[in-house]
Each structure stands twice: as C-alpha cells, then as structure tokens.
One Martini backbone bead per residue (centre of mass of N, CA, C, O) as a GRO file, in nm:
protein
   54
    1MET     BB    1   0.096   0.037   0.024
    2ILE     BB    2   0.052   0.366  -0.035
    3LEU     BB    3   0.099   0.634   0.184
    4ALA     BB    4   0.316   0.839   0.036
    5VAL     BB    5   0.362   1.148  -0.155
    6SER     BB    6   0.642   1.370  -0.190
    7THR     BB    7   0.714   1.720  -0.264
    8HIS     BB    8   1.040   1.900  -0.295
    9SER     BB    9   1.116   2.034  -0.542
   10ASN     BB   10   1.330   1.761  -0.653
   11ASN     BB   11   1.203   1.591  -0.411
   12ILE     BB   12   1.096   1.254  -0.407
   13GLN     BB   13   0.866   1.077  -0.196
   14ILE     BB   14   0.815   0.739  -0.056
   15ALA     BB   15   0.561   0.534   0.108
   16VAL     BB   16   0.562   0.181   0.195
   17LYS     BB   17   0.337  -0.080   0.292
   18SER     BB   18   0.364  -0.368   0.444
   19SER     BB   19   0.299  -0.622   0.661
   20LYS     BB   20   0.589  -0.535   0.830
   21ASN     BB   21   0.673  -0.266   0.668
   22ILE     BB   22   0.844   0.042   0.592
   23TYR     BB   23   0.913   0.206   0.286
   24LEU     BB   24   1.173   0.425   0.177
   25ASN     BB   25   1.195   0.679  -0.086
   26SER     BB   26   1.418   0.873  -0.299
   27LEU     BB   27   1.419   1.149  -0.549
   28ASN     BB   28   1.588   1.330  -0.798
   29ALA     BB   29   1.324   1.507  -0.960
   30LYS     BB   30   1.118   1.606  -1.185
   31VAL     BB   31   0.785   1.594  -1.230
   32SER     BB   32   0.821   1.556  -1.552
   33GLN     BB   33   0.974   1.268  -1.476
   34SER     BB   34   0.770   1.013  -1.482
   35LYS     BB   35   0.936   0.760  -1.554
   36LYS     BB   36   1.136   0.780  -1.315
   37ILE     BB   37   0.920   0.779  -1.091
   38LEU     BB   38   0.777   0.509  -1.160
   39HIS     BB   39   1.030   0.336  -1.119
   40MET     BB   40   1.064   0.400  -0.818
   41ILE     BB   41   0.790   0.294  -0.728
   42ASP     BB   42   0.821   0.006  -0.836
   43ALA     BB   43   1.078  -0.064  -0.668
   44THR     BB   44   0.948  -0.020  -0.389
   45LEU     BB   45   0.723  -0.228  -0.416
   46LYS     BB   46   0.913  -0.467  -0.463
   47ASP     BB   47   1.071  -0.446  -0.195
   48ALA     BB   48   0.790  -0.480  -0.026
   49GLY     BB   49   0.600  -0.696  -0.172
   50VAL     BB   50   0.392  -0.533  -0.340
   51SER     BB   51   0.124  -0.507  -0.507
   52LYS     BB   52   0.048  -0.329  -0.832
   53LYS     BB   53  -0.246  -0.320  -0.825
   54ILE     BB   54  -0.511  -0.089  -0.965
   0.00000   0.00000   0.00000
C-alpha cells in the first residue's frame, strides 16, 4: 500500500507499507520526469513485496 508521496523542489519521496515494514525511498527528479518517478515507485513496491495492482 502506498502511504504517501511527497514532493519538495526536486526531491520526491514515497512511503510504502508492506505487511511487516514501511519502506521509504527518495529521488531527485523534476515532476515532469514521470517515467523516472514511476520506475522509482515500482522499485519501492517490489522491495516491499507489495502487489502493484491498481
């Protein structure tokens, strides 16, 4: 489950909750770099073992 996505300047942060842990990840990217941001979100979900079904 994605808990939060935060942006400040070019720093984008995501918090993902698995059944046991919370995974945090951050990326320096412009909001317009959506492909790079989505890759970071996908990698964080994979690390957390969370299904990415939407």
